[in-house]
Short mmCIF file of C-alpha atoms in Angstrom, two decimals:
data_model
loop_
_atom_site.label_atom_id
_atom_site.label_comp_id
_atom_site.label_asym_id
_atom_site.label_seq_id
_atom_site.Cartn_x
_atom_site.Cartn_y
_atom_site.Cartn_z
CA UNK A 8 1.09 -15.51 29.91
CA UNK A 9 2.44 -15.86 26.30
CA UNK A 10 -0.62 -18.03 25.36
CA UNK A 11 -3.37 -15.39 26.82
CA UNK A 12 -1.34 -13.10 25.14
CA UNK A 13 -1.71 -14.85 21.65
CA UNK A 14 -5.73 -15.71 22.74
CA UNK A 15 -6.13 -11.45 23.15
CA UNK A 16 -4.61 -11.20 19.49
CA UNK A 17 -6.75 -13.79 17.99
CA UNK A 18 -9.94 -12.72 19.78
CA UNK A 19 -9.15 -9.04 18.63
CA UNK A 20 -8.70 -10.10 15.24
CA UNK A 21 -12.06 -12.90 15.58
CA UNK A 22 -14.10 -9.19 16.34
CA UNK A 23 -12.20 -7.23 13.60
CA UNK A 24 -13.25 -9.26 11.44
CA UNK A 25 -16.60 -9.96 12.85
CA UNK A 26 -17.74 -6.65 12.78
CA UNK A 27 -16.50 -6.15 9.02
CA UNK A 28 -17.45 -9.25 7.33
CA UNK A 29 -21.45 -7.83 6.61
CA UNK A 30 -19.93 -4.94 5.17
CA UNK A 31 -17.50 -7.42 2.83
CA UNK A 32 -20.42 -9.46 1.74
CA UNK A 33 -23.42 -6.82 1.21
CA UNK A 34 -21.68 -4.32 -0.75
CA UNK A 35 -22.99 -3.91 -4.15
CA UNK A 36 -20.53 -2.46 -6.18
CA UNK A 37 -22.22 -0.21 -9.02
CA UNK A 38 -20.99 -1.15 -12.37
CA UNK A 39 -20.28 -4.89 -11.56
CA UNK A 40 -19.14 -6.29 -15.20
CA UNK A 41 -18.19 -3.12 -16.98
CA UNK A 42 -15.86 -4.10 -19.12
CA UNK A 43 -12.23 -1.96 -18.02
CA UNK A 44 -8.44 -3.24 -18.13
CA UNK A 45 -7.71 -6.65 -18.17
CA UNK A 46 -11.07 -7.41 -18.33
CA UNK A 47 -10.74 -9.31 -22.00
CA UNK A 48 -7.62 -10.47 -21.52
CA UNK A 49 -6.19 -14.30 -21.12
CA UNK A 50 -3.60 -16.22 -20.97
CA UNK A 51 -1.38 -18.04 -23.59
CA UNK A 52 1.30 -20.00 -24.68
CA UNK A 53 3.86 -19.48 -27.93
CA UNK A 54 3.72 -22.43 -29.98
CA UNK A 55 5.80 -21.05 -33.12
CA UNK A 56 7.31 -18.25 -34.48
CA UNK A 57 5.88 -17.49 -37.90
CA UNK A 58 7.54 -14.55 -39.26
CA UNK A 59 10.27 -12.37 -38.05
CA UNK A 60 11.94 -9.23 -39.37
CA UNK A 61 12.91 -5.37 -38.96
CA UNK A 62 9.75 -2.90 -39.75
CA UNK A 63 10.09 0.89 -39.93
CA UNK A 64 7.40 2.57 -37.58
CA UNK A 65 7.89 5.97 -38.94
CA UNK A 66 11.42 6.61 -39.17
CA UNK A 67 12.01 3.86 -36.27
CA UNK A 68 13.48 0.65 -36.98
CA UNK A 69 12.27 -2.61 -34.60
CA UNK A 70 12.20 -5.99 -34.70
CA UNK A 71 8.73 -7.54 -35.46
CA UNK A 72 7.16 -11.00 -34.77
CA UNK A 73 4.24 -12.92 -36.13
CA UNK A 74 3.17 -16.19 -33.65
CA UNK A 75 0.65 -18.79 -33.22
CA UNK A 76 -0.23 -19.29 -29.42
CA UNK A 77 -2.45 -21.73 -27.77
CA UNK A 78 -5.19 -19.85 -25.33
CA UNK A 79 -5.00 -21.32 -22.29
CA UNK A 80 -7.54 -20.73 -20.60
CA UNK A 81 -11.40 -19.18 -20.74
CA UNK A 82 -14.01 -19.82 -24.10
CA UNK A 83 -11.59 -20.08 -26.54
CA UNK A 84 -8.78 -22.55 -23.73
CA UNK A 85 -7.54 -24.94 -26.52
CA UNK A 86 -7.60 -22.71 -29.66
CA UNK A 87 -4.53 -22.03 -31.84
CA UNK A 88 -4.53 -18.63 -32.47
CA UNK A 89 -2.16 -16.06 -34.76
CA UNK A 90 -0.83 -12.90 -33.12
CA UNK A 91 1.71 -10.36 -34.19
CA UNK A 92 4.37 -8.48 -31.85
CA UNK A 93 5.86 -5.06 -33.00
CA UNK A 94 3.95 -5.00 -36.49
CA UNK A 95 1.48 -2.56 -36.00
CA UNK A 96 2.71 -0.26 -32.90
CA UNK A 97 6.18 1.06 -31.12
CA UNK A 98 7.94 -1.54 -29.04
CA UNK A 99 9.15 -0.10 -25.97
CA UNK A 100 11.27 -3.24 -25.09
CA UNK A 101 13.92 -5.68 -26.77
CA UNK A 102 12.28 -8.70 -25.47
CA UNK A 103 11.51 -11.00 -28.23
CA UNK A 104 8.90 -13.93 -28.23
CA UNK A 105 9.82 -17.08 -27.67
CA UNK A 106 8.69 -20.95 -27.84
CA UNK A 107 7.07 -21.86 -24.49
CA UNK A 108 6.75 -17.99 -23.78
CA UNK A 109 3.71 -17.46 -21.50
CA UNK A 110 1.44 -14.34 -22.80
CA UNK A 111 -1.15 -11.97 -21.80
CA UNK A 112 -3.47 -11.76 -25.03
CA UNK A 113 -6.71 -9.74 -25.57
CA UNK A 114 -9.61 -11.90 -27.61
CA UNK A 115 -12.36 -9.55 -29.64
CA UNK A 116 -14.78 -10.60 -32.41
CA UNK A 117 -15.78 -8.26 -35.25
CA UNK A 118 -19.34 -7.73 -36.17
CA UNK A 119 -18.87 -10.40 -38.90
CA UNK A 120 -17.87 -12.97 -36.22
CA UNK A 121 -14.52 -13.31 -36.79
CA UNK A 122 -12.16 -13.95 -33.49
CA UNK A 123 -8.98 -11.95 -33.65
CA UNK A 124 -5.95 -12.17 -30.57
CA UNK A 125 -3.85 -9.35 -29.70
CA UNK A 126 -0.63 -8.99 -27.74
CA UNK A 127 -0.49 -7.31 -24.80
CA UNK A 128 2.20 -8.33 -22.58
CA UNK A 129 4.03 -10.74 -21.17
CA UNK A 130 3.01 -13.29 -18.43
CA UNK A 131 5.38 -12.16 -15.82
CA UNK A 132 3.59 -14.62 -12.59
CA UNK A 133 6.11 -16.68 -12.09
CA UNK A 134 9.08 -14.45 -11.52
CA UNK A 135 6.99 -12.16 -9.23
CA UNK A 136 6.28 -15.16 -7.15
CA UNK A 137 10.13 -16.31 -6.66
CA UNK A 138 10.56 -12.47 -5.61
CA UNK A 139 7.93 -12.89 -3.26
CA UNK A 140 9.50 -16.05 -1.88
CA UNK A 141 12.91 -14.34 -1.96
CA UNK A 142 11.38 -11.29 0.31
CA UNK A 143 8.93 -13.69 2.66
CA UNK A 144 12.12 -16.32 3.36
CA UNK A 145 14.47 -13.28 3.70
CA UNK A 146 12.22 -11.65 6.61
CA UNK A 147 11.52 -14.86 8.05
CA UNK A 148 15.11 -15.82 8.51
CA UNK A 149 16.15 -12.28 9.71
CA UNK A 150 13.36 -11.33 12.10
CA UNK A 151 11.86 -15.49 12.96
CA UNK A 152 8.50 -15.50 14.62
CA UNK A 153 8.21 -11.46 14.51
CA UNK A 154 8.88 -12.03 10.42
CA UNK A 155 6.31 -14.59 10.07
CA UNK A 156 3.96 -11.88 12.05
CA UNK A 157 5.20 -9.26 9.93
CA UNK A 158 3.89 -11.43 6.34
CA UNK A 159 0.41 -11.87 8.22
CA UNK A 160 -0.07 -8.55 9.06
CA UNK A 161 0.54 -7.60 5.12
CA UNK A 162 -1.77 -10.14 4.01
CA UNK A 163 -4.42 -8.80 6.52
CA UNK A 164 -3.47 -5.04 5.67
CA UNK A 165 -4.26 -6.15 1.91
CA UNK A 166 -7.20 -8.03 2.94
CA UNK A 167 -8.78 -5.02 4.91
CA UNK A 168 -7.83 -2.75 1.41
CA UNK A 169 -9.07 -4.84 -1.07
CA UNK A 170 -12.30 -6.65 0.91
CA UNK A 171 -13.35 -3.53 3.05
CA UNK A 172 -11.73 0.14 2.31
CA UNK A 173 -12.24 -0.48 -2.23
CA UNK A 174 -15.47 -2.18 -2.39
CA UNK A 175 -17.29 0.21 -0.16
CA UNK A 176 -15.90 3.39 -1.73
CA UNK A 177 -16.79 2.09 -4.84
CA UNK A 178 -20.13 1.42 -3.67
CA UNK A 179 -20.59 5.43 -2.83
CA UNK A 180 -19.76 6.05 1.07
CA UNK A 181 -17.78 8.27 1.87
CA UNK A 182 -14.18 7.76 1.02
CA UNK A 183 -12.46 9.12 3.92
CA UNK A 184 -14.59 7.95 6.58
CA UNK A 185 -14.30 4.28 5.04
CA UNK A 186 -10.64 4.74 5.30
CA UNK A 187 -10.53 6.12 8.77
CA UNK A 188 -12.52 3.02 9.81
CA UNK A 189 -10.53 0.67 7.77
CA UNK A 190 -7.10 2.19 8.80
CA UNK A 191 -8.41 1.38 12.63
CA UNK A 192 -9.06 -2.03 11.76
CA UNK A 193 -5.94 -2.65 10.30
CA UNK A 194 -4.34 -0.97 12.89
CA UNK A 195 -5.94 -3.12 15.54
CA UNK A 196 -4.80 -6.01 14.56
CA UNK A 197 -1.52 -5.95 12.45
CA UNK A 198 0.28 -4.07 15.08
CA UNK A 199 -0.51 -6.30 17.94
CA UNK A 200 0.34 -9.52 15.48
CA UNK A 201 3.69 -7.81 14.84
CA UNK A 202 5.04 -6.93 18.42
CA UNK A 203 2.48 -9.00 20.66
CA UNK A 204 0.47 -7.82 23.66
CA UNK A 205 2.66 -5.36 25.40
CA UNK A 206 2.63 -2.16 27.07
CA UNK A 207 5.24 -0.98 23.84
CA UNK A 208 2.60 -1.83 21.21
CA UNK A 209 -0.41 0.05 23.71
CA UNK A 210 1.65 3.14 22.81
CA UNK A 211 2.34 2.92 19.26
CA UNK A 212 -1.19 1.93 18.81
CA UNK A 213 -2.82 4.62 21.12
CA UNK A 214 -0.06 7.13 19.18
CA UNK A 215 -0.72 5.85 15.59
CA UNK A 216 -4.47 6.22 16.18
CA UNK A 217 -4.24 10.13 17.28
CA UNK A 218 -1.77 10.97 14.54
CA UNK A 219 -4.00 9.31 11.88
CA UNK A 220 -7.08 11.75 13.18
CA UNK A 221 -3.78 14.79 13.15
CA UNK A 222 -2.99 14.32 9.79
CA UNK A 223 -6.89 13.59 8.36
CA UNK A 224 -7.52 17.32 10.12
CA UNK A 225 -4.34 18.56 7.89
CA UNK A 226 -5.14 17.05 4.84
CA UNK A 227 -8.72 18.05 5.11
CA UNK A 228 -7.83 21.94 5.75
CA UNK A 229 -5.07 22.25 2.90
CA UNK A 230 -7.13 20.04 0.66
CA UNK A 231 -9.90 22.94 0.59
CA UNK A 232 -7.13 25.59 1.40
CA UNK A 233 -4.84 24.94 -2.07
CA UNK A 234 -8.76 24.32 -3.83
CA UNK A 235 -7.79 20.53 -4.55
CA UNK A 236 -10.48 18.59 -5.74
CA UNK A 237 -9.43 15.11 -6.34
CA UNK A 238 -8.94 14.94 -10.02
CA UNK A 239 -5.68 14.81 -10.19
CA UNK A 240 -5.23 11.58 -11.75
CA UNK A 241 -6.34 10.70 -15.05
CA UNK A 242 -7.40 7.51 -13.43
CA UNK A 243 -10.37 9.24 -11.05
CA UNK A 244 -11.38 10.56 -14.33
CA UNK A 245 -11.89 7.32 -15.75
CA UNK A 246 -13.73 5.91 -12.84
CA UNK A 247 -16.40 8.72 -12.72
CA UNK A 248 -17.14 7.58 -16.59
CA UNK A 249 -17.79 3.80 -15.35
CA UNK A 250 -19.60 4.94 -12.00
CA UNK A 251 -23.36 5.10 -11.54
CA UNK A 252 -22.95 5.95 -8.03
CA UNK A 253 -21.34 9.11 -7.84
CA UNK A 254 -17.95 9.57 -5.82
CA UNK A 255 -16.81 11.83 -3.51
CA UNK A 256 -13.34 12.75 -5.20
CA UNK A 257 -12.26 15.26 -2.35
CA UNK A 258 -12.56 12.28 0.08
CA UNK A 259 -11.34 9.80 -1.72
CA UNK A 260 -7.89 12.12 -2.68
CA UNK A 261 -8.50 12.77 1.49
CA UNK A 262 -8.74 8.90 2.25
CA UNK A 263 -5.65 8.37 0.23
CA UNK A 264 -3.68 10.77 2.01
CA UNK A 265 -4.37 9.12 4.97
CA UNK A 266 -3.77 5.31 3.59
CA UNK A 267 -0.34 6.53 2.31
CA UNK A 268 0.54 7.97 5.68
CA UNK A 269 0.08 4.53 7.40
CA UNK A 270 2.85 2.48 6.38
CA UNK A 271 5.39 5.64 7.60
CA UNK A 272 4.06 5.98 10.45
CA UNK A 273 3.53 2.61 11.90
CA UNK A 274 7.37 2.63 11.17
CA UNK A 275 7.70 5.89 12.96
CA UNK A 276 5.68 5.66 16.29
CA UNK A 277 6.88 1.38 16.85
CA UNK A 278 10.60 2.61 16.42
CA UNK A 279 10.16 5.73 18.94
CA UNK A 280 7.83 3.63 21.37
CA UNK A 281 10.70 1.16 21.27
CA UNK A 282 13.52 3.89 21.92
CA UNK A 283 11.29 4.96 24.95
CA UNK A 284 11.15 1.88 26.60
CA UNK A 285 14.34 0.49 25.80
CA UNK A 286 16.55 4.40 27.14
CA UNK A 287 13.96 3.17 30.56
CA UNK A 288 15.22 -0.16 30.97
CA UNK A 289 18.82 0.62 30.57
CA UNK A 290 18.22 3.22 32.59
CA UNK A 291 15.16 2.92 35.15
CA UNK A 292 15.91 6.34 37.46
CA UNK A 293 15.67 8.63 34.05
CA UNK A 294 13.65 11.15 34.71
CA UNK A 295 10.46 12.63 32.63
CA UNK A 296 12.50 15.30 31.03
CA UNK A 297 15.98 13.32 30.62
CA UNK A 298 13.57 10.07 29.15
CA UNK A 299 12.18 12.64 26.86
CA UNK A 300 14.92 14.25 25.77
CA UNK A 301 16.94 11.29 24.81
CA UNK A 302 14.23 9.91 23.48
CA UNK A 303 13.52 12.95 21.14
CA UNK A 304 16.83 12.99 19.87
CA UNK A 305 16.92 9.82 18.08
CA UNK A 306 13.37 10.60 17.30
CA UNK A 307 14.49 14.15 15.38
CA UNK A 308 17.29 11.65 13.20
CA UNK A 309 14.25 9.58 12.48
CA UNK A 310 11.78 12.03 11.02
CA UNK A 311 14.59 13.91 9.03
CA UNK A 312 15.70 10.21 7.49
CA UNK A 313 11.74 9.40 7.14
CA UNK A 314 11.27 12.95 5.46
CA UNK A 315 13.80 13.04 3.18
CA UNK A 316 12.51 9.24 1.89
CA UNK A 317 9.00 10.76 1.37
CA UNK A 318 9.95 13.42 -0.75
CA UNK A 319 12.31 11.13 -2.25
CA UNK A 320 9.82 8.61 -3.16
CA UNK A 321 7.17 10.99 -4.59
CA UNK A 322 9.73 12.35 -6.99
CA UNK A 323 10.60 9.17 -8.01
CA UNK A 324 7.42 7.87 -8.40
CA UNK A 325 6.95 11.79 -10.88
CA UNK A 326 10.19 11.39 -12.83
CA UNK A 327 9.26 10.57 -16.44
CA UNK A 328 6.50 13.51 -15.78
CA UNK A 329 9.34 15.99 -14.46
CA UNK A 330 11.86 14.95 -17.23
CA UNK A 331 8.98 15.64 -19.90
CA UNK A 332 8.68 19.32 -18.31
CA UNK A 333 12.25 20.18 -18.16
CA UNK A 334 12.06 18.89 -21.61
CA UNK A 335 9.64 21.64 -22.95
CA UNK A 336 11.51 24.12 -20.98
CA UNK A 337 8.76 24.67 -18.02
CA UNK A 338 8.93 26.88 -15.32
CA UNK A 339 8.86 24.73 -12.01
CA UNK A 340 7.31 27.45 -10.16
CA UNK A 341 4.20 27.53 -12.90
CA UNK A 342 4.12 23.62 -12.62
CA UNK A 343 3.33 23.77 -9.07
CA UNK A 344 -0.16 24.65 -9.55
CA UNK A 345 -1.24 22.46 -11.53
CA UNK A 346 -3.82 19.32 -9.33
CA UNK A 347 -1.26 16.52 -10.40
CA UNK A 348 1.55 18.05 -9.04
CA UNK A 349 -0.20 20.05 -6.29
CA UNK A 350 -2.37 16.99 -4.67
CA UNK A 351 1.33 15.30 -4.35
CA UNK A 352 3.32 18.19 -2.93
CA UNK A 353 -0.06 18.29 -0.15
CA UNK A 354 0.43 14.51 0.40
CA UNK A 355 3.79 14.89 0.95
CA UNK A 356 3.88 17.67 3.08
CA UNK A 357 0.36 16.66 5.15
CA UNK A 358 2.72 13.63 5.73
CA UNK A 359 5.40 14.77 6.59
CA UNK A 360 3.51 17.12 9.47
CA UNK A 361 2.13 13.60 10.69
CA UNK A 362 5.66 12.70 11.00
CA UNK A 363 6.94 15.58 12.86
CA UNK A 364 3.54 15.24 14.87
CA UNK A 365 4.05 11.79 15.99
CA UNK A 366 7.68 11.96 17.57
CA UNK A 367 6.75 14.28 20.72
CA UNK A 368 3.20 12.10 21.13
CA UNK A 369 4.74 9.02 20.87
CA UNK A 370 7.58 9.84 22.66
CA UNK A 371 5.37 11.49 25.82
CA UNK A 372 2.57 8.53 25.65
CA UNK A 373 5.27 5.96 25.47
CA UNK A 374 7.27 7.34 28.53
CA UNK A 375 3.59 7.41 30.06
CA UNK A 376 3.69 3.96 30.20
CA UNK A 377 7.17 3.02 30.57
CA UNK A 378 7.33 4.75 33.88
CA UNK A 379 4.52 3.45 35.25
CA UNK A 380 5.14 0.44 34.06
CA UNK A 381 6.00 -1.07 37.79
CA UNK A 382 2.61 -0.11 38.98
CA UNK A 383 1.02 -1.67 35.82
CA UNK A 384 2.90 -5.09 36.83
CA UNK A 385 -0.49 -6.08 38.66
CA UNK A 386 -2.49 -6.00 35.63
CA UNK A 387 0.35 -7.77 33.65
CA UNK A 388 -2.13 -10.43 32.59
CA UNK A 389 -4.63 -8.17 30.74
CA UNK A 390 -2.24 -5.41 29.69
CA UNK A 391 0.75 -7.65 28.66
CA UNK A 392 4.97 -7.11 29.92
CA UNK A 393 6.26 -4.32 29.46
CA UNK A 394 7.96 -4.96 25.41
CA UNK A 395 9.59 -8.29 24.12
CA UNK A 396 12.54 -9.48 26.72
CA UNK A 397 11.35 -7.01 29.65
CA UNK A 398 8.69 -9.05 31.12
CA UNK A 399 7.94 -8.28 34.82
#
């Protein structure tokens, strides 16, 4: 059973995959080459320190350093080059260049042909990679097999993003209908890698796929309803200058909304299918009403936890912005209104509706199957057990 099981994963992922791989390779993405950030950049290496010293940048006192690097790498990989760190703008750090130091430099010649190097940060690879090892072993160690399903799922989740839901946005379709369909595929597959073939996963899936169309509907109506556009970020303003293809920035602030919500809520509707099943095997003769009651209760904890981390997050993710406000002496209720701050109270409330949304579906489709799950028993083979450890 366990090996059909793994053969109806693989096969689902074989014709996710299937189906999307024309649209990865024929998308032309409009602009191809534009020159944007990071796109002159290369690596290199410190080979000596030249000069160091204090420098007064108007009234502020820093610590300045002249180099010579070797590029490492594209048409100038082998060339001893002369950069300076702290001479000509604010530091905002008190990291200091060192021998051996690995750094991200930006190559431009002047109209007379003469090849200058800037700084512009450090190379910071390495470190991110032992995090990532730190995280990957962590999970794997912790949660085993499911853990190792858990990193796959990511990569695929990233893999659908970057390969399917980016290029074809950027290519001019319609942002929130590429997300829908990419946020299915993902879906699909990544939930069924995580927590197998079982009746469990039918009704997170099933759940996850109706609350994803709920909270589209949502964001779509309050989108138009608070007169959001989608230029919120100084970053879709940037984009439309690069674009030949125009953009649709209500979808794409639409097809966010609905990308953000995903993480959340495949959290929220696994965890409340789970409760279901698991209040039904400790306690078979539960009926409808008691099942859903129970259930609902640690569902209500759940959303109120998951609620509070959403808001959380977003003002987090805002605080330099809010601190500068408060600074100038705003009035919070005037800074509500402006697309910046308004597209992110939407998202987080649009969001947080999904949330409250998903609890009673989950909880009803979940019990849906849990009770009948003794009458499903004969199409165990094709449907799966009934969750991990409560095979018929």
């Amino acid at each position: 059973m366990k090996k059909f099981k793994w053969q109806i994963i693989l096969i689902l992922a074989a014709i996710a995959v299937f189906f999307a791989w024309p649209y990865f390779n024929n998308v032309t993405i409009p602009g191809d080459g534009f020159s944007t950030y990071g796109a002159d950049t290369v690596r290199a290496e410190v080979t000596q320190i030249i000069e160091e010293g204090q420098i007064d940048m108007g009234g502020h006192m820093q610590t300045y350093q002249v180099a010579r690097v070797n590029i490492l790498e594209g048409q100038y990989a082998g060339i001893v080059m002369e950069i300076d760190y702290g001479k000509r703008q604010i530091r905002s750090d008190d990291y200091n260049l060192a021998i051996g130091e690995k750094v991200v430099v930006s190559i431009s010649k002047t109209p007379e042909n003469v090849v200058n190097a800037y700084f512009v940060d450090f190379v910071r690879t390495t470190p991110i990679l032992w995090l990532t090892g730190i995280f990957a072993v962590s999970i794997i160690l912790i949660s085993r097999w499911k853990g190792v399903r858990a990193l796959l799922s990511t990569v695929f989740s990233l893999y659908i993003i970057i390969g399917y839901i980016i290029p074809h946005i950027l290519a001019g379709e319609d942002p929130l209908t590429v997300s829908i369909i990419g946020s299915i595929i993902l879906l699909g597959v990544t939930l069924y890698l995580t927590y197998g073939w079982t009746l469990k996963t039918h009704a997170a899936v099933i759940s996850m796929v109706i609350v994803l169309l709920i909270t589209g509907a949502l964001s779509a109506l309050f989108v138009v309803f608070t007169k959001l556009n989608g230029t919120g970020d100084e970053n879709v303003m940037f984009l439309m200058q690069l674009m030949e293809t125009p953009i649709n920035l209500r979808g794409l602030l639409l097809g966010g909304m609905i990308i953000g919500a995903l993480g959340v809520l495949d959290d929220l509707v696994t965890t409340q299918a789970s409760a279901v099943f698991e209040l039904h095997h400790a306690n078979p003769d539960f009926r409808f009403r008691d099942l859903y009651n129970s259930a609902m209760r640690i569902g209500q904890d759940h959303v109120a936890a998951t609620v509070n981390t959403l808001v959380l997050a977003y003002a987090g993710a805002s605080l330099p912005m809010l601190l500068m406000f408060s600074f100038a002496k705003g009035d919070y209720g005037y800074l509500v209104n402006f697309s910046f701050i308004a597209e992110e109270i939407v998202r987080t409330l649009v969001g947080s509706l999904g949330l409250i949304a998903a609890v009673p579906l989950t909880t009803t489709i979940a019990i849906f199957f849990a009770s009948r799950a003794e009458s499903l028993r004969k199409w165990e083979q094709f449907l799966g057990p009934e969750g991990d450890g409560h095979s018929h």
